[in-house]
Amino acid sequence: MPTSFTVVPVEGQEPQPSRPLEDPNQQLAECSSGEPGDGIPKESSPFINSAEMDRGNIYEGKNMALFEEEMDSNPMVSSLLNKLANYTNLTQGVVEHEADEDSKRKEIKAPRMGTFIGVYLPCLQNILGVILFLRLTWIVGTSGVLESFIIVFMCCACTMLTAISMSAIATNGVVPAGGSYYMISRSLGPEFGGAVGLCFYLGTTFAGAMYILGTIEILLTYISPSAAIFKAEDADGETEAMLNNMRVYGTCIVALMAIVVFVGVKYVNKLALVFLSCVILSIFAIYAGVIKTAFDPPDFPICLLGNRTLSRRNFDICAKFIEVNNETVTTKLWSLFCDSRSLNATCDEYFNLNNVTEIQGIPGIASGVLIDNLWSAYTDKGSIIEKKGHPSVTGTEEIKVGGLPYVFTDIMTYFTMLVGIYFPSVTGIMAGSNRSGDLRDAQKSIPTGTILAISTTSFIYLSCIVLFGACIEGVILRDKFGEAVNGNLVIGTLAWPSPWVIVIGSFFSTCGAGLQSLTGAPRLLQAIARDGIIPFLQVFGHGKANGEPTWALLLTACICEIGILIASLDSVAPILSMFFLMCYMFVNLACAVQTLLCTPNWRPRFKYYHWALSFLGMSLCFALMFICSWYYALIAMLIAGCIYKYIEYRGAEKEWGDGIRGLSLNAARYALLRVEHGPPHTKNWRPQVLVLLNLDSEQVVKHPRLLSFTSQLKAGKGLTIVGSVLQGIYLDKYIEAQKAEENIKSLMGVEKTKGFCQIVVSPSFRDGMSHLIQSAGLGGMTHNTVLMAWPQSWKQTDNPFSWKNFVDTVRETTAAQQALLVAKNIDLFPTNQERFSEGNVDVWWIVHDGGMLMLLPFLLRQHKVWRKCKMRIFTVAQMDDNSIQMKKDLQMFLYHLRLNAEVEVVEMFENDISAFTYEKTLMMEQRSQMLKQMQLSKNEREREAQLIHDRNTASHSAAVVKCDAAAAAATPEKVQMTWTKEKFIAEKHKNRETNITGFKDIFNMKPNQSNVRRMHTAVKLNGVILNKSQHAQLVLLNMPGPPKNKKGDENYMEFLEVLTEGLNRVLLVRGGGREVITIYS
């Protein structure tokens, strides 16, 4: 994981001077932020800091006195609506706006296998197999030597690049059992590891099905055709009968192999060397046969009618008639094309017009047939295999050829399909890495053995393509099942000393490969299950007492049976190609990611790798997936994607130090550096919320509904930081801090609040809140909005500082240019499971402070809790305002904002201040004064106790008294420490008289006129809001700022209490001093 550094500035920078106000008309035309690099987060906008306002009229009257100290920055809506409505008419603003847009594993005892036995031979056995013996000649004949060479070269290059990436990963530390799954999961994380691991498992399982189908094809086509259970009555039914035979025999062989693996897997491993010997012997027989053709080609004649190839299964003499005892006699071939054996019989038109000729199927390497086989000969299904350049006469009308002894193609052929069929022949490169636990030196053996095995097999495949094209006639190459050579295996006709060497060798080779697949696939599934990343697969991690995966073997046999039921080797091959290609693609991705990230732990011993090679291999794998079959590729990717998302949401949490985590950290760092360049544009602005939670003595959240409201407001978008403060010293409180963080994260999971948790331990609760507001977040990803609950207990005498902390928090958010949301009666807010079927979300827009009041209801209504609520916007008109015009302007502004809401303008006429308001203000000030006196009395009592203590101390020692007297003289502010009885009594009576006088003054005081006007505003507004919105589901209201004179903070709390009295759910909103909503797209 990359090392994180914190850069601490040594010298503070000088604050940049504020930009002077621009011309108001120009300001009105702009909707973008300040010039780049000017450091000013606010936007030049007609809504904020408009110098054009005539502030003299705003302050008149008593209705809005509660907000009058903020009118410089937050103008009244009633005076601003005309400009809001006409905002879109400023075309130059559009231009400037567009310009700114930018389980512990078992240890293996004494591993002794070296490179040759442990890696090279297993890879050789897995790579060379069924496709080489059954399909390679057909691929060469169909696509031609050149295109076949391209196919093989692409596939071999893909596996070679993957082997290089795999070697780098395998040598970067110890790779236990699990092979490719272990490498990918530990490099790319459990999600990718599980998805690709299961894909590799499915590929290995379908490979087992392919090998079994190849075994049956060899058995029923070339060894014992009479063993077929289903027999075709005519030529049209041969394909279907063959598929049914495949299904029956395949099911039996799957069951038999599963039993063998279950009972004696050790015998499978011992037979692996025998099966490998068969493969190597067969390949040597092919090369020996090629050499023999140079001087003594084998005799495999082919019968042609015109240029059409004939199947020799039903006749032996390649002629229409022969001379027997000087008499012309028709042959069996004649009877196949004519209605009788007589010479004057009615025959097929093409048969009459063309001669029957016989050519050699294997003319030899010196014959020059390579030139004829260079080019492709793709055909449709059911086409007759024809020899190019051979004389042929077609009839006047097309005659049906069904039932005639021609050699037909069984499927339509094209380049991409052949790639899908061929690719399984180069898989198996993971065989060495799968045995990493059994190797003496895995970090040396895996790269050497795997790359040597791929080089060997690539040479064999590429040389065989050229040699097949140079030795065998094209029509024989395109004859998939060898019908033109009496049902012999085509590659067997070339082998020396006998075709049976190839037939028997390929039969045992495919049997062995099938057993190996049924042995390896369950162990791979067991490794995935034991990691616990996919919960529903954990049952497959169990097995026999010796660890053999019994349940995994059963599932593997069932999936293998699906491939058997498909029954066609040509159809199964592309399926497993997809899964293997996906696995190889992610091996390359893992190597590329680790190399590019340069993580400190990435130190492979294999040095011959590069991220560009890995990226090329990944691209080649991806291209081959869609070349083989685009719909199979999409299905495989969909399966892998579903597994990935399942592991992400339901899988166990694993921390394996994977590369994706490192990639995420690098991407996050890059994004943070990009975000750091400047403030977000208005279009991109969304509330990045810091949620301030209160905890009880057990570190449990007091108001969990605050997190519910956060998830409803955010819906998982943007930044959410959930913070809380513990009072004390961190060294004493770190255990409580950890417990608090666990409790908050648990509650965030329950409430589906996606974000980060931050706990601060501070000696002072007030300082802790300040630290959170100042320093929460990182770089450009910092909060711009603070959400907190209203302090319900602020009036309680045992909690005298709760309101003080609250008011200071309001001031600090304003100073930090952050928006503030205060939820009152938060415990009455809905949970995420509740649904409002009707009701209103009412917005009371008193002053404009950036548009937060418009944006919040829109965001809330995106959540299913508030989706069916209607939005209503109320604004206040005063005596001199035209309320009808205000309503029209507001409706026009909402139309441009694309917000659907009902609009209502409420008229508040000036009237005299009521006796109720006067009395409430007086009670408020009396209570405030009384609290101060009580606090003063408390201080005096503490002072008196200290003085008595000092007197008692003085009576014990004269020396101590002298010292105290000297200290008192040095500190004149302190009380004299040398006391007499008379002085003490006089001081005591003096304190009592002061207290009595103070309390008498409380009841004789008159209220402050400024407070009376503010209380009048609160009472009047509260009455209007109760009249219109008492039954609303939520009321959003401009939150007036605290007084600039801090002596009236407790009165400020009373104003807010009166303003929101009688409302169930209230959200008090203060803007952050910038525009948060725009009319532009």
Short mmCIF file of C-alpha atoms in Angstrom, two decimals, residues 740-914:
data_model
loop_
_atom_site.label_atom_id
_atom_site.label_comp_id
_atom_site.label_asym_id
_atom_site.label_seq_id
_atom_site.Cartn_x
_atom_site.Cartn_y
_atom_site.Cartn_z
CA ALA A 740 -17.74 5.06 20.27
CA GLU A 741 -16.39 4.65 16.74
CA GLU A 742 -17.57 1.03 16.61
CA ASN A 743 -21.04 2.03 17.84
CA ILE A 744 -21.33 4.84 15.31
CA LYS A 745 -20.13 2.67 12.41
CA SER A 746 -22.59 -0.04 13.42
CA LEU A 747 -25.43 2.48 13.48
CA MET A 748 -24.28 3.87 10.12
CA GLY A 749 -24.56 0.37 8.69
CA VAL A 750 -28.06 -0.06 10.10
CA GLU A 751 -29.19 3.32 8.79
CA LYS A 752 -27.39 2.76 5.45
CA THR A 753 -25.40 5.96 5.88
CA LYS A 754 -22.38 5.77 3.59
CA GLY A 755 -19.52 7.85 4.90
CA PHE A 756 -16.66 8.15 7.34
CA CYS A 757 -16.55 8.29 11.11
CA GLN A 758 -14.30 10.63 13.07
CA ILE A 759 -14.02 10.77 16.87
CA VAL A 760 -12.18 13.61 18.57
CA VAL A 761 -11.06 13.49 22.22
CA SER A 762 -10.58 16.97 23.62
CA PRO A 763 -10.25 18.45 27.14
CA SER A 764 -13.10 20.79 26.25
CA PHE A 765 -16.27 19.77 24.43
CA ARG A 766 -16.33 23.19 22.79
CA ASP A 767 -12.77 22.85 21.49
CA GLY A 768 -13.52 19.36 20.16
CA MET A 769 -16.45 20.69 18.13
CA SER A 770 -14.25 23.45 16.79
CA HIS A 771 -11.56 20.97 15.77
CA LEU A 772 -14.09 18.87 13.86
CA ILE A 773 -15.52 21.86 12.01
CA GLN A 774 -12.06 23.09 11.08
CA SER A 775 -10.22 19.88 10.20
CA ALA A 776 -12.69 17.15 9.21
CA GLY A 777 -12.10 15.80 5.71
CA LEU A 778 -9.02 15.82 3.50
CA GLY A 779 -7.94 18.25 0.80
CA GLY A 780 -10.80 19.19 -1.44
CA MET A 781 -13.02 16.49 0.07
CA THR A 782 -14.09 18.55 3.05
CA HIS A 783 -17.56 19.22 4.34
CA ASN A 784 -19.46 22.33 3.36
CA THR A 785 -22.50 21.68 5.55
CA VAL A 786 -22.87 20.90 9.26
CA LEU A 787 -25.89 18.96 10.49
CA MET A 788 -26.69 18.86 14.19
CA ALA A 789 -29.62 18.37 16.53
CA TRP A 790 -31.27 21.16 18.49
CA PRO A 791 -30.14 21.12 22.16
CA GLN A 792 -33.42 20.27 23.85
CA SER A 793 -31.98 20.67 27.36
CA TRP A 794 -30.53 24.12 26.93
CA LYS A 795 -32.89 25.60 29.57
CA GLN A 796 -31.89 23.15 32.29
CA THR A 797 -29.88 24.73 35.10
CA ASP A 798 -27.64 21.67 35.44
CA ASN A 799 -26.46 22.11 31.86
CA PRO A 800 -25.70 25.84 31.62
CA PHE A 801 -23.18 25.57 28.78
CA SER A 802 -25.19 23.53 26.22
CA TRP A 803 -26.64 26.67 24.65
CA LYS A 804 -23.24 28.35 24.75
CA ASN A 805 -21.65 25.48 22.80
CA PHE A 806 -24.52 25.56 20.32
CA VAL A 807 -24.26 29.30 19.68
CA ASP A 808 -20.48 29.09 19.30
CA THR A 809 -20.93 26.27 16.77
CA VAL A 810 -23.32 28.47 14.78
CA ARG A 811 -20.76 31.27 14.78
CA GLU A 812 -17.93 28.98 13.72
CA THR A 813 -19.84 27.50 10.77
CA THR A 814 -20.60 31.05 9.62
CA ALA A 815 -16.94 32.04 9.96
CA ALA A 816 -15.90 28.91 8.03
CA GLN A 817 -18.43 29.73 5.26
CA GLN A 818 -20.23 26.46 5.84
CA ALA A 819 -23.95 25.85 5.69
CA LEU A 820 -25.68 24.79 8.90
CA LEU A 821 -28.72 22.53 9.31
CA VAL A 822 -30.30 22.27 12.76
CA ALA A 823 -32.96 19.57 13.16
CA LYS A 824 -35.41 20.35 15.94
CA ASN A 825 -37.44 17.51 17.44
CA ILE A 826 -35.13 15.10 15.63
CA ASP A 827 -36.60 12.08 17.42
CA LEU A 828 -39.89 12.74 15.59
CA PHE A 829 -38.22 12.55 12.16
CA PRO A 830 -39.05 9.44 10.06
CA THR A 831 -36.86 6.34 9.87
CA ASN A 832 -35.71 4.94 6.55
CA GLN A 833 -38.45 2.32 6.72
CA GLU A 834 -41.30 4.82 7.04
CA ARG A 835 -43.17 6.18 4.02
CA PHE A 836 -45.18 9.40 3.86
CA SER A 837 -48.12 8.70 1.58
CA GLU A 838 -49.14 12.36 1.58
CA GLY A 839 -48.31 15.69 3.16
CA ASN A 840 -46.20 18.74 2.45
CA VAL A 841 -42.63 19.84 2.82
CA ASP A 842 -42.97 23.56 3.54
CA VAL A 843 -40.19 26.04 2.85
CA TRP A 844 -40.33 29.43 4.57
CA TRP A 845 -38.03 31.62 2.53
CA ILE A 846 -37.42 34.78 4.54
CA VAL A 847 -33.95 35.83 3.42
CA HIS A 848 -31.88 34.55 0.51
CA ASP A 849 -28.60 32.97 1.59
CA GLY A 850 -27.56 30.95 -1.43
CA GLY A 851 -30.57 28.77 -2.28
CA MET A 852 -30.14 26.00 0.31
CA LEU A 853 -33.84 26.17 1.14
CA MET A 854 -34.67 25.39 -2.50
CA LEU A 855 -32.16 22.59 -2.88
CA LEU A 856 -32.81 20.60 0.32
CA PRO A 857 -36.49 19.68 -0.37
CA PHE A 858 -35.53 18.57 -3.88
CA LEU A 859 -32.82 16.28 -2.49
CA LEU A 860 -35.12 14.90 0.20
CA ARG A 861 -37.86 14.09 -2.31
CA GLN A 862 -35.44 11.85 -4.20
CA HIS A 863 -35.68 9.44 -1.26
CA LYS A 864 -38.61 7.05 -0.98
CA VAL A 865 -39.52 8.36 2.50
CA TRP A 866 -40.38 11.85 1.18
CA ARG A 867 -41.12 11.02 -2.47
CA LYS A 868 -44.91 11.49 -2.23
CA CYS A 869 -44.74 14.75 -0.30
CA LYS A 870 -45.49 18.00 -2.10
CA MET A 871 -43.21 20.99 -1.92
CA ARG A 872 -44.64 24.36 -0.89
CA ILE A 873 -42.71 27.62 -0.77
CA PHE A 874 -43.84 30.52 1.39
CA THR A 875 -42.29 33.95 1.40
CA VAL A 876 -43.20 37.06 3.37
CA ALA A 877 -44.41 40.35 1.93
CA GLN A 878 -44.30 43.52 3.96
CA MET A 879 -46.32 46.74 3.82
CA ASP A 880 -44.73 48.27 0.74
CA ASP A 881 -44.39 45.04 -1.31
CA ASN A 882 -46.53 44.05 -4.27
CA SER A 883 -47.48 40.52 -3.20
CA ILE A 884 -49.10 39.65 -6.56
CA GLN A 885 -45.96 40.56 -8.49
CA MET A 886 -43.82 38.75 -5.91
CA LYS A 887 -45.79 35.55 -6.48
CA LYS A 888 -45.41 35.81 -10.25
CA ASP A 889 -41.68 36.43 -9.97
CA LEU A 890 -41.22 33.53 -7.59
CA GLN A 891 -43.18 31.18 -9.86
CA MET A 892 -41.03 32.26 -12.82
CA PHE A 893 -37.84 31.69 -10.81
CA LEU A 894 -38.96 28.20 -9.77
CA TYR A 895 -39.83 27.42 -13.39
CA HIS A 896 -36.28 28.30 -14.46
CA LEU A 897 -34.91 26.21 -11.60
CA ARG A 898 -36.95 23.21 -12.86
CA LEU A 899 -38.57 22.81 -9.44
CA ASN A 900 -42.21 21.88 -8.98
CA ALA A 901 -43.68 23.62 -5.97
CA GLU A 902 -46.73 25.53 -4.85
CA VAL A 903 -46.04 29.20 -4.19
CA GLU A 904 -47.70 31.42 -1.61
CA VAL A 905 -46.86 34.94 -0.52
CA VAL A 906 -47.85 35.70 3.09
CA GLU A 907 -48.51 39.34 3.97
CA MET A 908 -47.27 40.54 7.37
CA PHE A 909 -48.57 43.99 8.12
CA GLU A 910 -47.00 46.13 10.78
CA ASN A 911 -48.90 46.46 14.01
CA ASP A 912 -48.17 47.43 17.55
CA ILE A 913 -46.10 45.21 19.73
CA SER A 914 -48.47 43.15 21.83
#
